[in-house]
Amino acid sequence: MKKVVRKAVFPVAGLGTRFLPATKVSPKEMLPVVDKPLIQYALEEAVAAGIEVMVFIVGRSKGAILDHFDKAYELEAELANRGQAETLTIVQNIVPPHVTCVYIRQAEALGLGHAVACAKAVIGDEPFAVILADDMIDDEQSGCLAQMMRVFEDRQCSVLCVQTVQPSETGNYGIVAVSTVSDRLSKVDAIVEKPKPDQAPSNLAVIGRYILTPAIFDKLKVVPRGAGGEIQLTDAIAMLLADETVLAYEFEGQRYDCGSKLGYLAATVKQSLKHAELKEPFKKFLQALDLD
Ligand code: G1P
């Protein structure tokens, strides 16, 4: 019988040091792009891909994420009193009724691999998705994860989302060496975390979307600490390659690295230019800018 991906893991325990002081109190995943926090874009992408159980791996001071996906009695009552029906609907429909949110506390920030390992009790023996909310992917068709789900449905193995990056940027990503399977799809032959450009096997980088088989949990249990002294998901995937096929999928759409200020600004500008109320006045504002 074909396996189905029903659960997604959102590692959201990171400190967000690149956005201090904005992230001193507020989680980086709550940074808004126009009027929605990054974590909501990520959840919506998962919902569009058919995910029903959202597993958030949270750290201390990430309470705002739990509150964002919870009911807000006072706010809802106040909006109802004021007759602001449209705004009330927006607030009440952040999480669709068929979706369950689960929160797991990651007590220590030991890396992405450790965060994913924390989800094991909830994931069990099923394939699952991992979404890194600071990689925001805009695809008007179906969403990046939905594209990857179609690959999984067909191939029934782990799928990594990849994108070509500048050779000078390999030190920021998991980098794969691949053999081409078909258009956009290749087989991962090797994967290495954040190699220097002269040691990188290619310039094909892993972006923050994964579909993984549960076999990854056994690898995460034994993988030694890697780059930055952290338990790296990349290293566990490298071990998985010895037992299973792992595919790399070049997604359709535009990715914004919202973990960087420039990427975050680009996402904000692009989303503003799509926003029903903002697009016209914002376009005018941009056109009137006297750049140097
Ligand atoms: C993480 C992963 C890396 C991946 C990247 C995608 O790195 O460790 O392999 O390429 O996400 O955004 P981070 O950005 O958390 O340093």
PDB file of C-alpha atoms and ligand atoms in Angstrom:
ATOM      1  CA  MET A   1       0.000   0.000   0.000  1.00  0.00           C
ATOM      2  CA  LYS A   2       1.245   3.473  -0.825  1.00  0.00           C
ATOM      3  CA  LYS A   3       2.419   5.564   2.108  1.00  0.00           C
ATOM      4  CA  VAL A   4       0.943   9.027   2.647  1.00  0.00           C
ATOM      5  CA  VAL A   5       2.578  12.065   4.292  1.00  0.00           C
ATOM      6  CA  ARG A   6       0.161  13.453   6.904  1.00  0.00           C
ATOM      7  CA  LYS A   7       2.483  15.207   9.341  1.00  0.00           C
ATOM      8  CA  ALA A   8       4.916  18.101   9.081  1.00  0.00           C
ATOM      9  CA  VAL A   9       7.619  19.189  11.510  1.00  0.00           C
ATOM     10  CA  PHE A  10       8.407  22.883  11.955  1.00  0.00           C
ATOM     11  CA  PRO A  11      11.679  23.422  13.829  1.00  0.00           C
ATOM     12  CA  VAL A  12      11.169  26.840  15.426  1.00  0.00           C
ATOM     13  CA  ALA A  13      13.541  26.810  18.372  1.00  0.00           C
ATOM     14  CA  GLY A  14      16.320  28.920  16.783  1.00  0.00           C
ATOM     15  CA  LEU A  15      17.432  32.176  18.391  1.00  0.00           C
ATOM     16  CA  GLY A  16      17.126  34.379  15.302  1.00  0.00           C
ATOM     17  CA  THR A  17      20.354  36.220  16.055  1.00  0.00           C
ATOM     18  CA  ARG A  18      20.520  37.699  12.545  1.00  0.00           C
ATOM     19  CA  PHE A  19      17.416  39.773  13.299  1.00  0.00           C
ATOM     20  CA  LEU A  20      18.285  41.161  16.722  1.00  0.00           C
ATOM     21  CA  PRO A  21      16.998  43.286  18.331  1.00  0.00           C
ATOM     22  CA  ALA A  22      13.660  42.481  16.588  1.00  0.00           C
ATOM     23  CA  THR A  23      13.927  38.873  17.775  1.00  0.00           C
ATOM     24  CA  LYS A  24      14.955  39.590  21.361  1.00  0.00           C
ATOM     25  CA  VAL A  25      11.452  38.894  22.666  1.00  0.00           C
ATOM     26  CA  SER A  26       9.483  37.945  19.567  1.00  0.00           C
ATOM     27  CA  PRO A  27      10.286  34.681  17.707  1.00  0.00           C
ATOM     28  CA  LYS A  28      11.858  35.198  14.265  1.00  0.00           C
ATOM     29  CA  GLU A  29       9.121  32.987  12.803  1.00  0.00           C
ATOM     30  CA  MET A  30       6.609  35.642  13.882  1.00  0.00           C
ATOM     31  CA  LEU A  31       8.223  38.344  11.726  1.00  0.00           C
ATOM     32  CA  PRO A  32       5.483  39.509   9.365  1.00  0.00           C
ATOM     33  CA  VAL A  33       5.754  39.606   5.603  1.00  0.00           C
ATOM     34  CA  VAL A  34       3.151  42.324   4.931  1.00  0.00           C
ATOM     35  CA  ASP A  35       0.442  41.160   7.363  1.00  0.00           C
ATOM     36  CA  LYS A  36       1.132  37.472   8.016  1.00  0.00           C
ATOM     37  CA  PRO A  37       3.921  35.958  10.104  1.00  0.00           C
ATOM     38  CA  LEU A  38       6.424  33.692   8.364  1.00  0.00           C
ATOM     39  CA  ILE A  39       5.196  30.667  10.317  1.00  0.00           C
ATOM     40  CA  GLN A  40       1.677  31.167   8.961  1.00  0.00           C
ATOM     41  CA  TYR A  41       2.923  31.127   5.353  1.00  0.00           C
ATOM     42  CA  ALA A  42       4.685  27.854   6.219  1.00  0.00           C
ATOM     43  CA  LEU A  43       1.564  26.352   7.802  1.00  0.00           C
ATOM     44  CA  GLU A  44      -0.561  27.391   4.809  1.00  0.00           C
ATOM     45  CA  GLU A  45       1.901  25.705   2.443  1.00  0.00           C
ATOM     46  CA  ALA A  46       1.622  22.504   4.516  1.00  0.00           C
ATOM     47  CA  VAL A  47      -2.189  22.672   4.524  1.00  0.00           C
ATOM     48  CA  ALA A  48      -2.169  23.154   0.731  1.00  0.00           C
ATOM     49  CA  ALA A  49      -0.055  19.988   0.486  1.00  0.00           C
ATOM     50  CA  GLY A  50      -2.624  17.974   2.474  1.00  0.00           C
ATOM     51  CA  ILE A  51      -0.804  17.909   5.836  1.00  0.00           C
ATOM     52  CA  GLU A  52      -3.146  17.438   8.801  1.00  0.00           C
ATOM     53  CA  VAL A  53      -0.826  17.336  11.814  1.00  0.00           C
ATOM     54  CA  MET A  54       1.568  20.245  12.372  1.00  0.00           C
ATOM     55  CA  VAL A  55       4.359  19.472  14.838  1.00  0.00           C
ATOM     56  CA  PHE A  56       6.162  22.564  16.114  1.00  0.00           C
ATOM     57  CA  ILE A  57       9.508  22.069  17.836  1.00  0.00           C
ATOM     58  CA  VAL A  58       9.659  25.110  20.069  1.00  0.00           C
ATOM     59  CA  GLY A  59      12.209  26.608  22.415  1.00  0.00           C
ATOM     60  CA  ARG A  60      11.806  28.942  25.357  1.00  0.00           C
ATOM     61  CA  SER A  61      10.284  32.347  24.525  1.00  0.00           C
ATOM     62  CA  LYS A  62       8.389  30.964  21.520  1.00  0.00           C
ATOM     63  CA  GLY A  63       5.022  31.336  23.257  1.00  0.00           C
ATOM     64  CA  ALA A  64       3.795  33.806  20.618  1.00  0.00           C
ATOM     65  CA  ILE A  65       3.717  30.957  18.063  1.00  0.00           C
ATOM     66  CA  LEU A  66       1.409  28.869  20.282  1.00  0.00           C
ATOM     67  CA  ASP A  67      -0.808  31.898  20.875  1.00  0.00           C
ATOM     68  CA  HIS A  68      -0.932  32.716  17.174  1.00  0.00           C
ATOM     69  CA  PHE A  69      -2.400  29.308  16.340  1.00  0.00           C
ATOM     70  CA  ASP A  70      -4.752  29.306  19.357  1.00  0.00           C
ATOM     71  CA  LYS A  71      -8.186  30.850  19.832  1.00  0.00           C
ATOM     72  CA  ALA A  72      -8.069  34.514  20.901  1.00  0.00           C
ATOM     73  CA  TYR A  73     -11.272  34.909  22.952  1.00  0.00           C
ATOM     74  CA  GLU A  74     -10.910  38.577  23.902  1.00  0.00           C
ATOM     75  CA  LEU A  75      -9.895  39.742  20.437  1.00  0.00           C
ATOM     76  CA  GLU A  76     -12.627  37.696  18.770  1.00  0.00           C
ATOM     77  CA  ALA A  77     -15.317  38.976  21.160  1.00  0.00           C
ATOM     78  CA  GLU A  78     -14.159  42.553  20.613  1.00  0.00           C
ATOM     79  CA  LEU A  79     -14.157  42.229  16.816  1.00  0.00           C
ATOM     80  CA  ALA A  80     -17.651  40.657  16.966  1.00  0.00           C
ATOM     81  CA  ASN A  81     -18.879  43.534  19.213  1.00  0.00           C
ATOM     82  CA  ARG A  82     -17.563  46.067  16.747  1.00  0.00           C
ATOM     83  CA  GLY A  83     -19.193  44.283  13.822  1.00  0.00           C
ATOM     84  CA  GLN A  84     -15.838  43.720  12.087  1.00  0.00           C
ATOM     85  CA  ALA A  85     -16.956  40.447  10.521  1.00  0.00           C
ATOM     86  CA  GLU A  86     -14.298  40.293   7.818  1.00  0.00           C
ATOM     87  CA  THR A  87     -11.407  40.788  10.235  1.00  0.00           C
ATOM     88  CA  LEU A  88     -12.978  38.280  12.623  1.00  0.00           C
ATOM     89  CA  THR A  89     -13.052  35.665   9.853  1.00  0.00           C
ATOM     90  CA  ILE A  90      -9.337  36.236   9.178  1.00  0.00           C
ATOM     91  CA  VAL A  91      -8.504  35.742  12.854  1.00  0.00           C
ATOM     92  CA  GLN A  92     -10.690  32.650  13.194  1.00  0.00           C
ATOM     93  CA  ASN A  93      -9.438  30.857  10.096  1.00  0.00           C
ATOM     94  CA  ILE A  94      -5.695  30.818  10.671  1.00  0.00           C
ATOM     95  CA  VAL A  95      -5.798  27.047  11.348  1.00  0.00           C
ATOM     96  CA  PRO A  96      -8.414  25.056   9.391  1.00  0.00           C
ATOM     97  CA  PRO A  97     -10.678  22.882  11.593  1.00  0.00           C
ATOM     98  CA  HIS A  98      -9.308  19.580  10.241  1.00  0.00           C
ATOM     99  CA  VAL A  99      -5.734  20.504  11.246  1.00  0.00           C
ATOM    100  CA  THR A 100      -4.160  19.631  14.628  1.00  0.00           C
ATOM    101  CA  CYS A 101      -1.183  21.530  16.041  1.00  0.00           C
ATOM    102  CA  VAL A 102       1.207  19.730  18.392  1.00  0.00           C
ATOM    103  CA  TYR A 103       4.000  21.472  20.312  1.00  0.00           C
ATOM    104  CA  ILE A 104       7.173  19.808  21.538  1.00  0.00           C
ATOM    105  CA  ARG A 105       9.731  21.636  23.618  1.00  0.00           C
ATOM    106  CA  GLN A 106      13.365  21.344  22.491  1.00  0.00           C
ATOM    107  CA  ALA A 107      15.147  22.028  25.762  1.00  0.00           C
ATOM    108  CA  GLU A 108      18.576  22.672  24.223  1.00  0.00           C
ATOM    109  CA  ALA A 109      19.440  24.242  20.864  1.00  0.00           C
ATOM    110  CA  LEU A 110      21.519  21.313  19.571  1.00  0.00           C
ATOM    111  CA  GLY A 111      20.796  21.782  15.871  1.00  0.00           C
ATOM    112  CA  LEU A 112      18.289  20.952  13.150  1.00  0.00           C
ATOM    113  CA  GLY A 113      18.889  17.201  13.398  1.00  0.00           C
ATOM    114  CA  HIS A 114      18.201  17.286  17.127  1.00  0.00           C
ATOM    115  CA  ALA A 115      15.020  19.320  16.552  1.00  0.00           C
ATOM    116  CA  VAL A 116      13.730  16.762  14.040  1.00  0.00           C
ATOM    117  CA  ALA A 117      14.623  13.894  16.410  1.00  0.00           C
ATOM    118  CA  CYS A 118      12.435  15.564  19.065  1.00  0.00           C
ATOM    119  CA  ALA A 119       9.390  14.889  16.831  1.00  0.00           C
ATOM    120  CA  LYS A 120       9.828  11.101  16.791  1.00  0.00           C
ATOM    121  CA  ALA A 121       7.167  10.286  19.398  1.00  0.00           C
ATOM    122  CA  VAL A 122       4.524  12.183  17.408  1.00  0.00           C
ATOM    123  CA  ILE A 123       5.624  11.099  13.918  1.00  0.00           C
ATOM    124  CA  GLY A 124       5.975   7.370  14.695  1.00  0.00           C
ATOM    125  CA  ASP A 125       6.621   5.063  11.769  1.00  0.00           C
ATOM    126  CA  GLU A 126       5.376   7.344   8.979  1.00  0.00           C
ATOM    127  CA  PRO A 127       7.013   9.477   6.297  1.00  0.00           C
ATOM    128  CA  PHE A 128       6.844  13.158   7.219  1.00  0.00           C
ATOM    129  CA  ALA A 129       7.696  16.636   5.968  1.00  0.00           C
ATOM    130  CA  VAL A 130      10.063  19.189   7.493  1.00  0.00           C
ATOM    131  CA  ILE A 131       9.494  22.880   6.797  1.00  0.00           C
ATOM    132  CA  LEU A 132      11.920  25.662   7.737  1.00  0.00           C
ATOM    133  CA  ALA A 133       9.743  28.755   7.945  1.00  0.00           C
ATOM    134  CA  ASP A 134      12.503  31.236   7.157  1.00  0.00           C
ATOM    135  CA  ASP A 135      12.755  29.798   3.656  1.00  0.00           C
ATOM    136  CA  MET A 136       9.593  31.327   2.230  1.00  0.00           C
ATOM    137  CA  ILE A 137       8.633  29.809  -1.121  1.00  0.00           C
ATOM    138  CA  ASP A 138       6.140  31.539  -3.348  1.00  0.00           C
ATOM    139  CA  ASP A 139       4.521  29.255  -5.893  1.00  0.00           C
ATOM    140  CA  GLU A 140       1.127  30.386  -7.097  1.00  0.00           C
ATOM    141  CA  GLN A 141       0.178  26.971  -8.477  1.00  0.00           C
ATOM    142  CA  SER A 142       0.117  24.592  -5.543  1.00  0.00           C
ATOM    143  CA  GLY A 143       2.999  25.386  -3.212  1.00  0.00           C
ATOM    144  CA  CYS A 144       6.464  23.876  -2.989  1.00  0.00           C
ATOM    145  CA  LEU A 145       5.583  21.104  -0.538  1.00  0.00           C
ATOM    146  CA  ALA A 146       2.632  20.015  -2.713  1.00  0.00           C
ATOM    147  CA  GLN A 147       5.071  19.668  -5.629  1.00  0.00           C
ATOM    148  CA  MET A 148       7.337  17.502  -3.471  1.00  0.00           C
ATOM    149  CA  MET A 149       4.358  15.430  -2.305  1.00  0.00           C
ATOM    150  CA  ARG A 150       3.636  14.475  -5.910  1.00  0.00           C
ATOM    151  CA  VAL A 151       7.207  13.195  -6.215  1.00  0.00           C
ATOM    152  CA  PHE A 152       6.828  11.226  -2.966  1.00  0.00           C
ATOM    153  CA  GLU A 153       3.492   9.742  -4.033  1.00  0.00           C
ATOM    154  CA  ASP A 154       5.143   8.420  -7.154  1.00  0.00           C
ATOM    155  CA  ARG A 155       8.561   7.373  -5.782  1.00  0.00           C
ATOM    156  CA  GLN A 156       7.850   6.561  -2.105  1.00  0.00           C
ATOM    157  CA  CYS A 157      11.249   7.722  -0.877  1.00  0.00           C
ATOM    158  CA  SER A 158      12.802  10.743   0.818  1.00  0.00           C
ATOM    159  CA  VAL A 159      12.757  13.957  -1.235  1.00  0.00           C
ATOM    160  CA  LEU A 160      14.915  17.040  -0.615  1.00  0.00           C
ATOM    161  CA  CYS A 161      14.067  20.426  -2.050  1.00  0.00           C
ATOM    162  CA  VAL A 162      17.060  21.900  -3.895  1.00  0.00           C
ATOM    163  CA  GLN A 163      18.087  25.053  -5.712  1.00  0.00           C
ATOM    164  CA  THR A 164      21.227  26.126  -7.552  1.00  0.00           C
ATOM    165  CA  VAL A 165      23.131  28.778  -5.588  1.00  0.00           C
ATOM    166  CA  GLN A 166      26.209  30.885  -6.308  1.00  0.00           C
ATOM    167  CA  PRO A 167      29.353  28.744  -5.846  1.00  0.00           C
ATOM    168  CA  SER A 168      30.539  31.273  -3.244  1.00  0.00           C
ATOM    169  CA  GLU A 169      27.449  30.543  -1.097  1.00  0.00           C
ATOM    170  CA  THR A 170      27.887  26.791  -0.513  1.00  0.00           C
ATOM    171  CA  GLY A 171      29.031  27.430   3.065  1.00  0.00           C
ATOM    172  CA  ASN A 172      25.463  28.437   4.004  1.00  0.00           C
ATOM    173  CA  TYR A 173      23.727  25.233   2.921  1.00  0.00           C
ATOM    174  CA  GLY A 174      23.584  21.475   2.787  1.00  0.00           C
ATOM    175  CA  ILE A 175      25.063  20.718  -0.638  1.00  0.00           C
ATOM    176  CA  VAL A 176      24.267  17.621  -2.722  1.00  0.00           C
ATOM    177  CA  ALA A 177      26.035  15.679  -5.466  1.00  0.00           C
ATOM    178  CA  VAL A 178      23.434  14.132  -7.766  1.00  0.00           C
ATOM    179  CA  SER A 179      22.740  11.982 -10.827  1.00  0.00           C
ATOM    180  CA  THR A 180      19.919  13.239 -13.048  1.00  0.00           C
ATOM    181  CA  VAL A 181      16.715  11.178 -13.117  1.00  0.00           C
ATOM    182  CA  SER A 182      14.431  13.468 -15.132  1.00  0.00           C
ATOM    183  CA  ASP A 183      13.554  17.132 -15.500  1.00  0.00           C
ATOM    184  CA  ARG A 184      13.814  18.702 -11.978  1.00  0.00           C
ATOM    185  CA  LEU A 185      14.474  15.317 -10.351  1.00  0.00           C
ATOM    186  CA  SER A 186      17.775  13.704  -9.478  1.00  0.00           C
ATOM    187  CA  LYS A 187      19.153  11.033  -7.177  1.00  0.00           C
ATOM    188  CA  VAL A 188      21.310  12.215  -4.287  1.00  0.00           C
ATOM    189  CA  ASP A 189      24.726  10.503  -4.376  1.00  0.00           C
ATOM    190  CA  ALA A 190      26.293  12.523  -1.554  1.00  0.00           C
ATOM    191  CA  ILE A 191      25.347  15.349   0.802  1.00  0.00           C
ATOM    192  CA  VAL A 192      27.531  17.564   2.956  1.00  0.00           C
ATOM    193  CA  GLU A 193      26.694  20.337   5.413  1.00  0.00           C
ATOM    194  CA  LYS A 194      28.007  23.827   4.663  1.00  0.00           C
ATOM    195  CA  PRO A 195      31.152  22.967   2.673  1.00  0.00           C
ATOM    196  CA  LYS A 196      33.589  25.711   1.673  1.00  0.00           C
ATOM    197  CA  PRO A 197      33.334  26.496  -2.059  1.00  0.00           C
ATOM    198  CA  ASP A 198      36.577  24.623  -2.847  1.00  0.00           C
ATOM    199  CA  GLN A 199      35.294  21.505  -1.063  1.00  0.00           C
ATOM    200  CA  ALA A 200      31.680  21.562  -2.278  1.00  0.00           C
ATOM    201  CA  PRO A 201      30.613  18.645  -4.513  1.00  0.00           C
ATOM    202  CA  SER A 202      28.361  21.029  -6.519  1.00  0.00           C
ATOM    203  CA  ASN A 203      26.414  24.240  -6.075  1.00  0.00           C
ATOM    204  CA  LEU A 204      23.060  22.500  -5.674  1.00  0.00           C
ATOM    205  CA  ALA A 205      21.803  23.513  -2.228  1.00  0.00           C
ATOM    206  CA  VAL A 206      19.158  22.029   0.037  1.00  0.00           C
ATOM    207  CA  ILE A 207      16.381  24.530   0.769  1.00  0.00           C
ATOM    208  CA  GLY A 208      14.166  24.297   3.842  1.00  0.00           C
ATOM    209  CA  ARG A 209      11.724  21.605   2.690  1.00  0.00           C
ATOM    210  CA  TYR A 210      12.225  17.875   3.195  1.00  0.00           C
ATOM    211  CA  ILE A 211      10.112  14.757   2.946  1.00  0.00           C
ATOM    212  CA  LEU A 212      11.780  12.024   4.985  1.00  0.00           C
ATOM    213  CA  THR A 213      11.122   8.376   5.692  1.00  0.00           C
ATOM    214  CA  PRO A 214      11.019   7.425   9.410  1.00  0.00           C
ATOM    215  CA  ALA A 215      14.342   5.578   8.953  1.00  0.00           C
ATOM    216  CA  ILE A 216      15.948   8.991   9.521  1.00  0.00           C
ATOM    217  CA  PHE A 217      15.212   8.701  13.268  1.00  0.00           C
ATOM    218  CA  ASP A 218      17.583   5.736  13.686  1.00  0.00           C
ATOM    219  CA  LYS A 219      20.315   7.728  11.943  1.00  0.00           C
ATOM    220  CA  LEU A 220      19.665  10.810  14.089  1.00  0.00           C
ATOM    221  CA  LYS A 221      20.121   8.649  17.204  1.00  0.00           C
ATOM    222  CA  VAL A 222      23.688   7.726  16.273  1.00  0.00           C
ATOM    223  CA  VAL A 223      24.951  10.607  14.152  1.00  0.00           C
ATOM    224  CA  PRO A 224      27.902  12.413  15.771  1.00  0.00           C
ATOM    225  CA  ARG A 225      27.895  16.176  16.184  1.00  0.00           C
ATOM    226  CA  GLY A 226      28.862  17.871  12.945  1.00  0.00           C
ATOM    227  CA  ALA A 227      29.274  21.430  11.599  1.00  0.00           C
ATOM    228  CA  GLY A 228      29.063  24.048  14.349  1.00  0.00           C
ATOM    229  CA  GLY A 229      29.097  21.294  17.016  1.00  0.00           C
ATOM    230  CA  GLU A 230      25.417  20.603  16.231  1.00  0.00           C
ATOM    231  CA  ILE A 231      23.491  17.440  15.362  1.00  0.00           C
ATOM    232  CA  GLN A 232      22.982  18.000  11.649  1.00  0.00           C
ATOM    233  CA  LEU A 233      20.029  16.657   9.670  1.00  0.00           C
ATOM    234  CA  THR A 234      22.339  16.679   6.638  1.00  0.00           C
ATOM    235  CA  ASP A 235      24.717  14.178   8.308  1.00  0.00           C
ATOM    236  CA  ALA A 236      21.824  11.832   9.152  1.00  0.00           C
ATOM    237  CA  ILE A 237      20.625  12.044   5.526  1.00  0.00           C
ATOM    238  CA  ALA A 238      24.182  11.186   4.409  1.00  0.00           C
ATOM    239  CA  MET A 239      23.947   8.003   6.533  1.00  0.00           C
ATOM    240  CA  LEU A 240      20.490   7.232   5.103  1.00  0.00           C
ATOM    241  CA  LEU A 241      21.963   7.222   1.578  1.00  0.00           C
ATOM    242  CA  ALA A 242      23.686   3.913   2.379  1.00  0.00           C
ATOM    243  CA  ASP A 243      20.288   2.205   2.891  1.00  0.00           C
ATOM    244  CA  GLU A 244      17.711   4.119   0.851  1.00  0.00           C
ATOM    245  CA  THR A 245      17.253   6.226  -2.265  1.00  0.00           C
ATOM    246  CA  VAL A 246      16.995   9.946  -1.558  1.00  0.00           C
ATOM    247  CA  LEU A 247      15.838  12.252  -4.342  1.00  0.00           C
ATOM    248  CA  ALA A 248      16.558  15.938  -4.937  1.00  0.00           C
ATOM    249  CA  TYR A 249      13.757  17.998  -6.444  1.00  0.00           C
ATOM    250  CA  GLU A 250      14.271  21.422  -8.059  1.00  0.00           C
ATOM    251  CA  PHE A 251      11.069  23.229  -7.152  1.00  0.00           C
ATOM    252  CA  GLU A 252       9.060  25.659  -9.265  1.00  0.00           C
ATOM    253  CA  GLY A 253       8.565  29.071  -7.679  1.00  0.00           C
ATOM    254  CA  GLN A 254      10.492  31.840  -6.005  1.00  0.00           C
ATOM    255  CA  ARG A 255      12.357  31.289  -2.748  1.00  0.00           C
ATOM    256  CA  TYR A 256      13.135  34.083  -0.312  1.00  0.00           C
ATOM    257  CA  ASP A 257      15.720  33.539   2.392  1.00  0.00           C
ATOM    258  CA  CYS A 258      13.826  35.354   5.130  1.00  0.00           C
ATOM    259  CA  GLY A 259      16.546  34.414   7.600  1.00  0.00           C
ATOM    260  CA  SER A 260      18.578  37.194   5.965  1.00  0.00           C
ATOM    261  CA  LYS A 261      17.597  40.854   5.974  1.00  0.00           C
ATOM    262  CA  LEU A 262      17.907  41.184   2.205  1.00  0.00           C
ATOM    263  CA  GLY A 263      15.769  38.115   1.510  1.00  0.00           C
ATOM    264  CA  TYR A 264      13.207  39.273   4.045  1.00  0.00           C
ATOM    265  CA  LEU A 265      12.977  42.697   2.401  1.00  0.00           C
ATOM    266  CA  ALA A 266      12.667  41.133  -1.066  1.00  0.00           C
ATOM    267  CA  ALA A 267       9.814  38.905   0.169  1.00  0.00           C
ATOM    268  CA  THR A 268       8.084  41.912   1.705  1.00  0.00           C
ATOM    269  CA  VAL A 269       8.303  43.964  -1.496  1.00  0.00           C
ATOM    270  CA  LYS A 270       7.145  41.067  -3.697  1.00  0.00           C
ATOM    271  CA  GLN A 271       4.216  40.160  -1.428  1.00  0.00           C
ATOM    272  CA  SER A 272       3.183  43.822  -1.166  1.00  0.00           C
ATOM    273  CA  LEU A 273       3.021  43.988  -4.940  1.00  0.00           C
ATOM    274  CA  LYS A 274       0.563  41.058  -4.873  1.00  0.00           C
ATOM    275  CA  HIS A 275      -1.573  42.328  -2.014  1.00  0.00           C
ATOM    276  CA  ALA A 276      -5.114  43.322  -3.111  1.00  0.00           C
ATOM    277  CA  GLU A 277      -5.183  46.652  -1.236  1.00  0.00           C
ATOM    278  CA  LEU A 278      -1.501  47.518  -1.357  1.00  0.00           C
ATOM    279  CA  LYS A 279      -0.332  46.675  -4.827  1.00  0.00           C
ATOM    280  CA  GLU A 280      -1.411  49.865  -6.603  1.00  0.00           C
ATOM    281  CA  PRO A 281      -0.384  52.450  -3.984  1.00  0.00           C
ATOM    282  CA  PHE A 282       2.815  50.551  -3.199  1.00  0.00           C
ATOM    283  CA  LYS A 283       3.771  50.348  -6.884  1.00  0.00           C
ATOM    284  CA  LYS A 284       3.265  54.113  -7.123  1.00  0.00           C
ATOM    285  CA  PHE A 285       5.395  54.627  -4.031  1.00  0.00           C
ATOM    286  CA  LEU A 286       8.200  52.495  -5.490  1.00  0.00           C
ATOM    287  CA  GLN A 287       8.025  54.232  -8.865  1.00  0.00           C
ATOM    288  CA  ALA A 288       8.317  57.617  -7.191  1.00  0.00           C
ATOM    289  CA  LEU A 289      11.445  56.629  -5.273  1.00  0.00           C
ATOM    290  CA  ASP A 290      14.431  58.618  -6.371  1.00  0.00           C
ATOM    291  CA  LEU A 291      17.087  55.912  -6.112  1.00  0.00           C
ATOM    292  CA  ASP A 292      20.408  57.681  -5.974  1.00  0.00           C
TER     293      ASP A 292
HETATM  294  C1  G1P B   1      19.701  24.493   7.475  1.00  0.00           C
HETATM  295  C2  G1P B   1      20.343  23.160   7.062  1.00  0.00           C
HETATM  296  C3  G1P B   1      21.012  23.279   5.697  1.00  0.00           C
HETATM  297  C4  G1P B   1      19.997  23.775   4.677  1.00  0.00           C
HETATM  298  C5  G1P B   1      19.390  25.110   5.153  1.00  0.00           C
HETATM  299  C6  G1P B   1      18.262  25.546   4.232  1.00  0.00           C
HETATM  300  O1  G1P B   1      20.754  25.409   7.706  1.00  0.00           O
HETATM  301  O2  G1P B   1      21.262  22.758   8.065  1.00  0.00           O
HETATM  302  O3  G1P B   1      21.499  22.011   5.305  1.00  0.00           O
HETATM  303  O4  G1P B   1      20.626  23.955   3.427  1.00  0.00           O
HETATM  304  O5  G1P B   1      18.831  24.970   6.466  1.00  0.00           O
HETATM  305  O6  G1P B   1      17.797  26.814   4.564  1.00  0.00           O
HETATM  306  P1  G1P B   1      20.525  26.811   8.509  1.00  0.00           P
HETATM  307  O7  G1P B   1      19.937  27.769   7.510  1.00  0.00           O
HETATM  308  O8  G1P B   1      19.563  26.499   9.626  1.00  0.00           O
HETATM  309  O9  G1P B   1      21.873  27.221   8.970  1.00  0.00           O
END
